[in-house]
Short mmCIF file of C-alpha atoms in Angstrom, two decimals:
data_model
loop_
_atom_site.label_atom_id
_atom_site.label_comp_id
_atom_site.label_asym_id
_atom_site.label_seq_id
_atom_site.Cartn_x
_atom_site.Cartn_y
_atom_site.Cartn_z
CA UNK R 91 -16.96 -42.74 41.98
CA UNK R 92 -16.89 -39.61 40.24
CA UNK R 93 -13.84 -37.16 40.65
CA UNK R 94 -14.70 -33.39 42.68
CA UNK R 95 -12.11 -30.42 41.88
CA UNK R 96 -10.63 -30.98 45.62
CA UNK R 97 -9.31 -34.16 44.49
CA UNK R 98 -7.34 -33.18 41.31
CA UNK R 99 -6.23 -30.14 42.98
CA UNK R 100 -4.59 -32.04 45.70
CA UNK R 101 -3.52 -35.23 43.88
CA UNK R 102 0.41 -35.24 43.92
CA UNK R 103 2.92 -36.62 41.57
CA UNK R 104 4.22 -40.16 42.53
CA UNK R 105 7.21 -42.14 42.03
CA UNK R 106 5.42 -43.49 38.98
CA UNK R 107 2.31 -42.54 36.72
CA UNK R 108 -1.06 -43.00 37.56
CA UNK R 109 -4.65 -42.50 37.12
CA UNK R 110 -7.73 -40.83 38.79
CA UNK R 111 -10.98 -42.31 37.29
CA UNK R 112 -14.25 -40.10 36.53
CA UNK R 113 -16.05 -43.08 35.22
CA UNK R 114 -17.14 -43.42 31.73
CA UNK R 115 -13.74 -44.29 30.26
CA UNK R 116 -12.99 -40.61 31.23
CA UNK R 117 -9.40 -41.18 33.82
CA UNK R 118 -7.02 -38.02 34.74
CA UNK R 119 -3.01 -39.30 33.88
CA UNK R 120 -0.75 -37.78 37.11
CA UNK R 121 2.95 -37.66 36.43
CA UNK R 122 5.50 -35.47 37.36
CA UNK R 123 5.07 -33.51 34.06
CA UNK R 124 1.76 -32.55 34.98
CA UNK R 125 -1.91 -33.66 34.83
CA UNK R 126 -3.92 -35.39 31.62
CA UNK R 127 -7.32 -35.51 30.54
CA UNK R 128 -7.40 -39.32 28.76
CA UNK R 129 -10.70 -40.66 27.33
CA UNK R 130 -10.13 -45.05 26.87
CA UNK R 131 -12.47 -46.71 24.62
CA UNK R 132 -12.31 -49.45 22.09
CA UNK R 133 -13.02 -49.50 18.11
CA UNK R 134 -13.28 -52.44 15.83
CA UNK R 135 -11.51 -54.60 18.39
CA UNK R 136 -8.69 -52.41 19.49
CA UNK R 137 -8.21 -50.36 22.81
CA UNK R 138 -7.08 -46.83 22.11
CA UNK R 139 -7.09 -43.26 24.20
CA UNK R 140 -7.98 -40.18 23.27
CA UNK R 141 -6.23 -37.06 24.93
CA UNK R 142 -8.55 -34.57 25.86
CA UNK R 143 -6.63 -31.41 27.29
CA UNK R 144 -4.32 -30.44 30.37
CA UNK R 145 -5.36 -29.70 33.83
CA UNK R 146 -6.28 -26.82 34.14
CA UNK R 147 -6.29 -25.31 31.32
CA UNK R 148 -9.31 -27.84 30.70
CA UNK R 149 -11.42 -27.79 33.89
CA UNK R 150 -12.94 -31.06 34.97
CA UNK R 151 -16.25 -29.95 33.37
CA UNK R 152 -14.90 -29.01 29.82
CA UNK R 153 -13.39 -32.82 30.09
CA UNK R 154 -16.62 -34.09 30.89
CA UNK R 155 -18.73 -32.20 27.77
CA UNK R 156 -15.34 -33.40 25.18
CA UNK R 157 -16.01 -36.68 26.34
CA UNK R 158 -19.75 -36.44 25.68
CA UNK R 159 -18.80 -35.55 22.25
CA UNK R 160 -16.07 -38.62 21.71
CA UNK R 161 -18.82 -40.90 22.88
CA UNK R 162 -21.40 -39.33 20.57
CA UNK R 163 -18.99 -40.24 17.75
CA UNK R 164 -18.28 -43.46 18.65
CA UNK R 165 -22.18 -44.37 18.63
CA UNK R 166 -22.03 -43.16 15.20
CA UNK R 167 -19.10 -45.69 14.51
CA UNK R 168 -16.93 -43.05 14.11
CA UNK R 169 -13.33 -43.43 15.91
CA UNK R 170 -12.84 -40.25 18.23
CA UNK R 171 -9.09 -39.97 17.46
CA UNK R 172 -9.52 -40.51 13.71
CA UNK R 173 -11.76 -37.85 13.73
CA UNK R 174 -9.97 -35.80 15.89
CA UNK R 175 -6.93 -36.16 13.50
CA UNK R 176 -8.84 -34.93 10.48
CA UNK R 177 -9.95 -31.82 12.49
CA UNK R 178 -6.55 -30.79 12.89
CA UNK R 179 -5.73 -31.34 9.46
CA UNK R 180 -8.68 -29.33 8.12
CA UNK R 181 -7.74 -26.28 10.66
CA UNK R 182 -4.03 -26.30 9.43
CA UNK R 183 -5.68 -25.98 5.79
CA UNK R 184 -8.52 -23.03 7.12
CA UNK R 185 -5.01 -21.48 8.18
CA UNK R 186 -2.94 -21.68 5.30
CA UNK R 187 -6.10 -20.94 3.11
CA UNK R 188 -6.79 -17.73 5.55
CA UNK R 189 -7.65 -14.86 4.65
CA UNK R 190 -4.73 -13.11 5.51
CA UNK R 191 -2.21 -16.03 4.37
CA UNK R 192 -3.93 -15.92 0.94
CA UNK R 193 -3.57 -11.44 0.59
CA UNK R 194 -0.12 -12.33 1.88
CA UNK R 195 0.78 -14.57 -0.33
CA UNK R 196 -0.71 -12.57 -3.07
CA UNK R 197 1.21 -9.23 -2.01
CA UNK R 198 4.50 -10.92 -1.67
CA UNK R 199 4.23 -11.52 -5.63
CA UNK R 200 2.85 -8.46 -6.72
CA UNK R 201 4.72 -5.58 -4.78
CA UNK R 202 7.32 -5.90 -7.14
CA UNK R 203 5.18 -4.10 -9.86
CA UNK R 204 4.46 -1.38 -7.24
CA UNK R 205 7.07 1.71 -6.08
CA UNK R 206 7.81 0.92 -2.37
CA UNK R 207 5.59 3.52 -1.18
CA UNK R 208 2.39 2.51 -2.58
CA UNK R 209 3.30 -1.89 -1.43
CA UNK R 210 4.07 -0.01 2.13
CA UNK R 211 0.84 2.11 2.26
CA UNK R 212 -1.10 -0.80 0.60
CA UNK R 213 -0.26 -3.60 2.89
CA UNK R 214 -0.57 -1.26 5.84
CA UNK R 215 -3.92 -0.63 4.49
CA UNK R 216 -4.50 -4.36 5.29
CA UNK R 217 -3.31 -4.61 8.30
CA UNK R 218 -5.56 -1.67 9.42
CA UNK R 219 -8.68 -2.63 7.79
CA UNK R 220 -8.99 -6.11 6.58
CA UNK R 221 -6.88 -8.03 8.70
CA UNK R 222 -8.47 -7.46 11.73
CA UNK R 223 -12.24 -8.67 10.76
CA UNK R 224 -11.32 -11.22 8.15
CA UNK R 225 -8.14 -12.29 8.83
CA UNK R 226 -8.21 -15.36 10.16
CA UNK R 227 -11.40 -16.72 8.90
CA UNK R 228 -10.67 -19.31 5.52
CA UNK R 229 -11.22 -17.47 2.61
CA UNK R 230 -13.57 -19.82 1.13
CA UNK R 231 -16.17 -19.39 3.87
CA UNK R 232 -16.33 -15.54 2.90
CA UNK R 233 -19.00 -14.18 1.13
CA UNK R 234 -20.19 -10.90 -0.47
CA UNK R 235 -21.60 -9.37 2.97
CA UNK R 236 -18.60 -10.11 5.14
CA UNK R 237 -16.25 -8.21 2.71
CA UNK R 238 -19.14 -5.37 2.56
CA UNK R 239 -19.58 -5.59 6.58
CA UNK R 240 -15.84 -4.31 6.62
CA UNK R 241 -15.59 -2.06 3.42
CA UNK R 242 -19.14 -0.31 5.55
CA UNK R 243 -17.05 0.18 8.68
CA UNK R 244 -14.10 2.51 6.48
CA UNK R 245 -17.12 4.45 5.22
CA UNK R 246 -18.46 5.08 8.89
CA UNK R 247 -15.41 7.20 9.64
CA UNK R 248 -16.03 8.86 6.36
CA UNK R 249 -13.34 7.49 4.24
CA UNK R 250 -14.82 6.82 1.24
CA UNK R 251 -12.14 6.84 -1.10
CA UNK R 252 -10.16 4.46 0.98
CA UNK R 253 -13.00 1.97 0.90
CA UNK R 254 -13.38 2.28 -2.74
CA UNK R 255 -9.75 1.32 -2.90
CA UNK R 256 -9.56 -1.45 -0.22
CA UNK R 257 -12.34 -3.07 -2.60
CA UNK R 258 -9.98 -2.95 -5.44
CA UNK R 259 -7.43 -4.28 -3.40
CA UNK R 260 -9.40 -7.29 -1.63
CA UNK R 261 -10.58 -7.85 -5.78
CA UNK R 262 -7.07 -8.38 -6.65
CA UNK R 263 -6.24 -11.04 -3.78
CA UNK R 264 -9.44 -12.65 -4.44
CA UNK R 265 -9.31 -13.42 -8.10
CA UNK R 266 -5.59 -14.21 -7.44
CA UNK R 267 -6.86 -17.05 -4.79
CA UNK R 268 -9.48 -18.03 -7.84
CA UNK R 269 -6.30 -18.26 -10.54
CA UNK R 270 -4.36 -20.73 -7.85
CA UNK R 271 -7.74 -22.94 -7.19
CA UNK R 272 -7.92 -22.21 -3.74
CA UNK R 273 -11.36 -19.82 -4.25
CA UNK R 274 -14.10 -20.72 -7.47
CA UNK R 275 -15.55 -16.95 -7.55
CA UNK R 276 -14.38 -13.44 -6.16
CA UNK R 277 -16.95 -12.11 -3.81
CA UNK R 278 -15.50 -8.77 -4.61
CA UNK R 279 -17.63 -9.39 -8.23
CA UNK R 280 -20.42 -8.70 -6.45
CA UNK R 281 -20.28 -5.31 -4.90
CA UNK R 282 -20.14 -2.89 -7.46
CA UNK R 283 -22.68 -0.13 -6.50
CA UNK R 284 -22.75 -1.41 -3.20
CA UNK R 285 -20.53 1.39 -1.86
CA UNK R 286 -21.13 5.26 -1.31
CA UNK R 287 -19.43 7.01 -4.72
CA UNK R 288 -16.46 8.84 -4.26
CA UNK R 289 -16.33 12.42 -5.02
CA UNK R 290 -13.13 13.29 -6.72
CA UNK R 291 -10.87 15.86 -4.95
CA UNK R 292 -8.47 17.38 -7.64
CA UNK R 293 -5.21 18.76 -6.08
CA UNK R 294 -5.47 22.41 -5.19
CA UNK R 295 -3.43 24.29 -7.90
CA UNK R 296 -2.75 28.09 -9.18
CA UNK R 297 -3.80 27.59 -12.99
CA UNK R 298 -4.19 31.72 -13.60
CA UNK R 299 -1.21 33.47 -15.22
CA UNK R 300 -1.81 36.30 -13.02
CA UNK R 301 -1.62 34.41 -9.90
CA UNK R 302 1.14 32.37 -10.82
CA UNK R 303 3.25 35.10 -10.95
CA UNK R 304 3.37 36.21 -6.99
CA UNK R 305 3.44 32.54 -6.32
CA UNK R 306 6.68 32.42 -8.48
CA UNK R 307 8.25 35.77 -6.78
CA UNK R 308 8.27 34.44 -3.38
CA UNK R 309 9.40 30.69 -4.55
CA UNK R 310 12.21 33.15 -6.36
CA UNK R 311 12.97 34.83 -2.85
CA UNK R 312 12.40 31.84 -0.43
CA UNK R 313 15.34 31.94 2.29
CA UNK R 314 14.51 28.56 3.88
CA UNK R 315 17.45 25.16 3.92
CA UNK R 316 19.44 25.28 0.44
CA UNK R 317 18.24 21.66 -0.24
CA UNK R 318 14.59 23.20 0.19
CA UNK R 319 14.70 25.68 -1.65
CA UNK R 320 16.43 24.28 -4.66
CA UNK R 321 13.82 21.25 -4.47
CA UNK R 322 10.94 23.69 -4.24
CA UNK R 323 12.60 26.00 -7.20
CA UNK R 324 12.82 23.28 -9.51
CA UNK R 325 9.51 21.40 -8.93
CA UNK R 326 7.40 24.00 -11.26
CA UNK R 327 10.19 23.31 -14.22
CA UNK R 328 9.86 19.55 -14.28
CA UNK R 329 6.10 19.55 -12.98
CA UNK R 330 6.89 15.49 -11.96
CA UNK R 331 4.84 14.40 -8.81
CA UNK R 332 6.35 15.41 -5.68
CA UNK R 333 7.00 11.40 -4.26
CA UNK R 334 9.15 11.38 -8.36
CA UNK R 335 11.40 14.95 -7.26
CA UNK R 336 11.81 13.48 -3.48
CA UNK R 337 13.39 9.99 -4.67
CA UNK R 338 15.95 11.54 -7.36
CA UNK R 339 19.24 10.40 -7.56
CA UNK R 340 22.64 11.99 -8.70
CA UNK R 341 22.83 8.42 -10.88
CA UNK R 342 19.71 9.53 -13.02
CA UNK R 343 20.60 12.61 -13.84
CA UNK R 344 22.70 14.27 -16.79
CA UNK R 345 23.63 17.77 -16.80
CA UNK R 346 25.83 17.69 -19.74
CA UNK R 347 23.28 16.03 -21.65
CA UNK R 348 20.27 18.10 -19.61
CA UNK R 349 18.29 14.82 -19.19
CA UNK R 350 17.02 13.44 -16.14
CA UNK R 351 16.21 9.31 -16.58
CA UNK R 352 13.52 7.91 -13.89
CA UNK R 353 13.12 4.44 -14.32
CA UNK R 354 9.88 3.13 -13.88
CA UNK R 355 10.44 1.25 -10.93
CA UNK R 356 9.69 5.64 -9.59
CA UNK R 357 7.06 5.75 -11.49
CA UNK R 358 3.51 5.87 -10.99
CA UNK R 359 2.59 4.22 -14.60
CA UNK R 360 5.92 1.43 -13.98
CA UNK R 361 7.62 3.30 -17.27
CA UNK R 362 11.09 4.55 -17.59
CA UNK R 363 10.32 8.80 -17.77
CA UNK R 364 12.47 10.87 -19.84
CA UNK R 365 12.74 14.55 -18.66
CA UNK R 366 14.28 17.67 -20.66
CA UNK R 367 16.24 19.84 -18.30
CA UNK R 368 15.50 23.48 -19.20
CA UNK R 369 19.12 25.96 -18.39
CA UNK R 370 16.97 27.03 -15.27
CA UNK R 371 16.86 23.38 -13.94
CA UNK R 372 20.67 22.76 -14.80
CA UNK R 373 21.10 25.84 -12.86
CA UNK R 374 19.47 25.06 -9.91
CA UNK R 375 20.80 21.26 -9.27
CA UNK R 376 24.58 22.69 -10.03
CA UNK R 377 23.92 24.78 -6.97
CA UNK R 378 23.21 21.86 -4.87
CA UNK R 379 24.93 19.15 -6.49
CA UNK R 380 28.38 20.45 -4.05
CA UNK R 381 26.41 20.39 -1.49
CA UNK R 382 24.32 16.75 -1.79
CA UNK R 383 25.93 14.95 -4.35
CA UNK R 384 29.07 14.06 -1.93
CA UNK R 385 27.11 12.83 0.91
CA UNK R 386 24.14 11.53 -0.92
CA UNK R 387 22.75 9.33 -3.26
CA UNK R 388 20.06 11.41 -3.15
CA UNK R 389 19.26 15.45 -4.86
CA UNK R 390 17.29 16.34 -2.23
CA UNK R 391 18.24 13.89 1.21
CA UNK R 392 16.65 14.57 4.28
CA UNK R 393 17.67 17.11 6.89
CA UNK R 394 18.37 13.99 9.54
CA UNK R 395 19.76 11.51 7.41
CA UNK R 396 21.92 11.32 4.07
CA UNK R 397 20.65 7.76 3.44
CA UNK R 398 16.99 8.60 3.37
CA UNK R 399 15.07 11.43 0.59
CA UNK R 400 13.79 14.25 1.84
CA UNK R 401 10.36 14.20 3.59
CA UNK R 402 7.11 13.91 1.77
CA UNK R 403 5.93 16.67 3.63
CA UNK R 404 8.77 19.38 3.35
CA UNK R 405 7.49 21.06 -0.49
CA UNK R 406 3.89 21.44 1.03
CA UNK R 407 5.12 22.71 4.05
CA UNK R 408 7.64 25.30 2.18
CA UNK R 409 4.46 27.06 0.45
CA UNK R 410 2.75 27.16 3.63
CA UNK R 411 5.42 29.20 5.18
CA UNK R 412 5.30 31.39 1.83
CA UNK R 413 1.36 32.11 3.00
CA UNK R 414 -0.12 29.56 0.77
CA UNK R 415 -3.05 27.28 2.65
CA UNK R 416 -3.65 23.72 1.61
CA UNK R 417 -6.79 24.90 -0.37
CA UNK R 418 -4.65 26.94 -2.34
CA UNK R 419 -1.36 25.14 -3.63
CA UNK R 420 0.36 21.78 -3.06
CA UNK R 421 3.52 20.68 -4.25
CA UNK R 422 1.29 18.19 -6.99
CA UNK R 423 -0.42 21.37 -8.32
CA UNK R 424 2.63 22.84 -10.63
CA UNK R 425 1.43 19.93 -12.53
CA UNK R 426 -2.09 21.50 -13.00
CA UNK R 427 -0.48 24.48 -13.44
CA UNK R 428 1.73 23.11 -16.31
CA UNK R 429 -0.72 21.44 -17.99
CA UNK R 430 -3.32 23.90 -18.08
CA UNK R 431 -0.67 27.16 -19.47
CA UNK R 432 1.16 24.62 -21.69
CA UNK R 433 -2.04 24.34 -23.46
CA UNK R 434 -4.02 27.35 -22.94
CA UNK R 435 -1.08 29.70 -22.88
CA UNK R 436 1.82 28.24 -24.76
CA UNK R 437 0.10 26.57 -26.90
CA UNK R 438 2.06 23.31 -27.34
CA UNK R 439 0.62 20.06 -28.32
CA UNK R 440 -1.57 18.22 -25.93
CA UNK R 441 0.32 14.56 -26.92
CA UNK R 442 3.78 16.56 -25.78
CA UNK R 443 1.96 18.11 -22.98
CA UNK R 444 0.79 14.48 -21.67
CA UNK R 445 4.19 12.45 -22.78
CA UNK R 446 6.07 14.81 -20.39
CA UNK R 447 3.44 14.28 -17.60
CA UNK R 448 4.17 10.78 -17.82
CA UNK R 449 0.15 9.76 -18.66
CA UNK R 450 -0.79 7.25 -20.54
CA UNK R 451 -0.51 8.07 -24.19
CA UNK R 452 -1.33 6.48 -27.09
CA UNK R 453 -0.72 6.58 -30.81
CA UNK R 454 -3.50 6.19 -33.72
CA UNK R 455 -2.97 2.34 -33.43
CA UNK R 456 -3.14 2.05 -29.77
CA UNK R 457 0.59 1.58 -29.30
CA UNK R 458 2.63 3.62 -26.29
CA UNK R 459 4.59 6.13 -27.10
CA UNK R 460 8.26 5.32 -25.87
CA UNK R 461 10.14 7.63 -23.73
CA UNK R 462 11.59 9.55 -26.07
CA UNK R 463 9.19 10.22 -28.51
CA UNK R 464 8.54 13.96 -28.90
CA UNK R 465 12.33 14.36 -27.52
CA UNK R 466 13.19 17.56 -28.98
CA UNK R 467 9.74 18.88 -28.67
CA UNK R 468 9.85 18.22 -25.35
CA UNK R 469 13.21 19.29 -25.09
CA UNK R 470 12.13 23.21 -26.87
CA UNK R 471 8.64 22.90 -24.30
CA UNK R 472 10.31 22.65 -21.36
CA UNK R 473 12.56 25.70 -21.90
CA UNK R 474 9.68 27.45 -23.31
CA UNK R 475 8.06 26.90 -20.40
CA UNK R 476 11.21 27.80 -18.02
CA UNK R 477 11.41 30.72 -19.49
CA UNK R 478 7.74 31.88 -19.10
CA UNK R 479 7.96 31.39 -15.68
CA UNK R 480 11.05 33.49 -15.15
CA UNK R 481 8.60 36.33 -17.46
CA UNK R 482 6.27 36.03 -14.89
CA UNK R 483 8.26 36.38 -11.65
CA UNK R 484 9.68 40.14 -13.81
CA UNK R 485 5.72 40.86 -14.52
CA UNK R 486 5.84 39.87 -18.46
CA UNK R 487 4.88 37.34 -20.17
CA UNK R 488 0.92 36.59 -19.11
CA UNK R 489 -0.14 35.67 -22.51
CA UNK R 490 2.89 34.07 -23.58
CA UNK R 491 3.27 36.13 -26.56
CA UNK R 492 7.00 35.77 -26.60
CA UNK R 493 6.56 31.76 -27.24
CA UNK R 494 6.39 30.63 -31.11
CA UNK R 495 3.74 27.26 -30.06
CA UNK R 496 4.51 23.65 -31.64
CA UNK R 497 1.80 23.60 -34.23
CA UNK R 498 -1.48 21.90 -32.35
CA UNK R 499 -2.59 19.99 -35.38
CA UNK R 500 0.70 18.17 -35.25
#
């Protein structure tokens, strides 16, 4: 006779275990452990049982439909348990071949090459956008449209740019699953065009000699925190990217020698950066250097904690208590400014100009230039350029006709 919910709910543990029989080899196992879904059957001779869940996390009916499916197998001449074992091995591959285990995988190699901040923004990236839809599924079952299904759902809050670079990402992870054999093509391969193009944003900047001026008054007579205002005085003399000024250390720097090392592990490019220190700059970090170089690894720590650089916010926020909007001026601009009245202004060389950007630059046979190629040029440009800005903040020097230029024909 068939079992009815009533029964298992009220059937007791005994002394010893026992069964409750549905019929069809289907039987419930009652111990004092709990209650057992058990399918008995025999293949090629032998009698064998198949477990088929937990009361009651598996109802009587779900028992019932897995051991419709066992016996379906075993009219095919297939063993239920044999099968059932090969199920479990193929899931525990799906999950090690995931999705997310492959990126992992791939990410825990690679950041290495990366500055911390772009492996922590990148594999947060992930874990925002990818993860979620794709994470779990085995990364050979994905296919061109899943991966554009997702990158389409970044665009629909109108972020573009980010799925432009979560494509280039999910590219990387990909063809790194095809190098280790777990993947034979990148579906990535096929989506060029398939996104909106991005419209490039250049950083707001002051570029005009005649507006650069004010700008450089009021940096001149900014009263905010000492560590502040030094950081924010001596960001238009070195013109490096804000995240490059934030993370220097006492340890890189020189002032005897006026040289400030950044290795490349800093860097955006991953080269070791080599930058002059004009008198003005020396100036400015021996005013600070009492006050940080104590207490801090760091030139510029944070207000709240020694151990940790100062905010990525605090430049941007500096010039917007000086009156200057977002659209205007950010701390990334003085190197738009730099390179556009190096050139246009000073007149210096466009290969020195680029070297002490730290862009890619390259010589007639293709070769990088080291780090200190250009040295001394660099060295007389950056003091040049020091002391153009301190013409401008007196109201002399707009055209730079006090600077003798480095020959642009080399």
């Amino acid at each position: 006779m068939s079992l009815t919910d009533i029964q298992i709910r009220n059937a007791k543990p005994k002394d010893k275990p026992y069964k409750l029989s549905d019929g069809k080899g289907l039987y419930l196992l009652i111990n004092k452990a709990g209650k057992y879904w058990r399918y008995g059957y025999r293949f090629s001779g032998k009698q064998k049982t198949l477990a088929l869940g937990v009361y009651p996390e598996t109802t009587l009916q779900q028992a019932r439909l897995k051991l419709a499916d066992a016996r379906l197998l075993l009219a095919d001449g297939v063993d239920p348990s044999t099968y059932k074992q090969a199920q479990k091995q193929a899931n525990k591959l799906d999950a090690e071949n995931s999705l997310e285990m492959v990126a992992r995988d791939w990410f825990g190699r690679t950041q290495s090459k990366w500055t911390k901040g772009y492996a922590d923004a990148t594999i947060k990236r992930l874990e925002k956008d990818i993860f979620p839809w794709l994470g779990n599924k085995p990364i050979t079952d994905i296919k061109p449209p899943d991966v554009l299904r997702v990158l389409r759902r970044i665009e629909s809050r109108g972020a573009n740019e980010t799925a432009h670079r979560m494509l280039q990402i999910c590219g990387m992870f990909f063809r790194y699953a095809v190098a280790t054999g777990v993947l034979e093509s990148d579906p990535c391969r096929d989506l060029r065009g398939a996104l909106a193009p991005v419209k490039r944003k250049h950083h707001p900047s002051i570029t005009d000699p005649a507006n650069i001026a004010p700008l450089m008054q009021v940096i001149r007579d900014y009263e905010g925190e000492l560590v502040t205002r030094c950081a924010l005085k001596l960001l238009p003399l070195v013109f490096v990217r804000p995240g490059e000024l934030r993370q220097a250390e006492w340890s890189e720097i020189d002032l005897n020698a006026a040289l400030w090392s950044i290795p490349g592990s800093k860097m955006k490019m991953k080269a070791d950066h080599l930058i002059p220190l004009s008198s003005q700059a020396v100036k400015i970090l021996q005013e600070i250097q009492p006050l940080t170089q104590q207490t801090s690894r760091y030139v510029f720590p944070s207000i709240r904690s020694n151990s940790r650089p100062m905010s990525e916010n605090t430049i941007n926020a500096a010039l917007r208590r000086l009156g200057y909007t977002k659209e205007q001026m950010t701390g990334h601009g003085f190197r738009a400014m730099a390179r556009t009245n190096l050139d246009e202004v000073l007149r210096f060389r466009i290969e020195v100009i680029e070297m002490q950007l730290a862009h890619a630059v390259r010589d007639a046979n293709g070769r990088a230039y080291n780090r200190t190629q250009y040295i001394d040029d660099r060295q007389r440009m950056m003091q040049a350029w020091a002391d153009w800005l301190d013409d401008l903040q007196v109201g002399d020097g707009i055209n730079g006709n006090n600077i003798v230029p480095i020959n642009k024909a080399g």
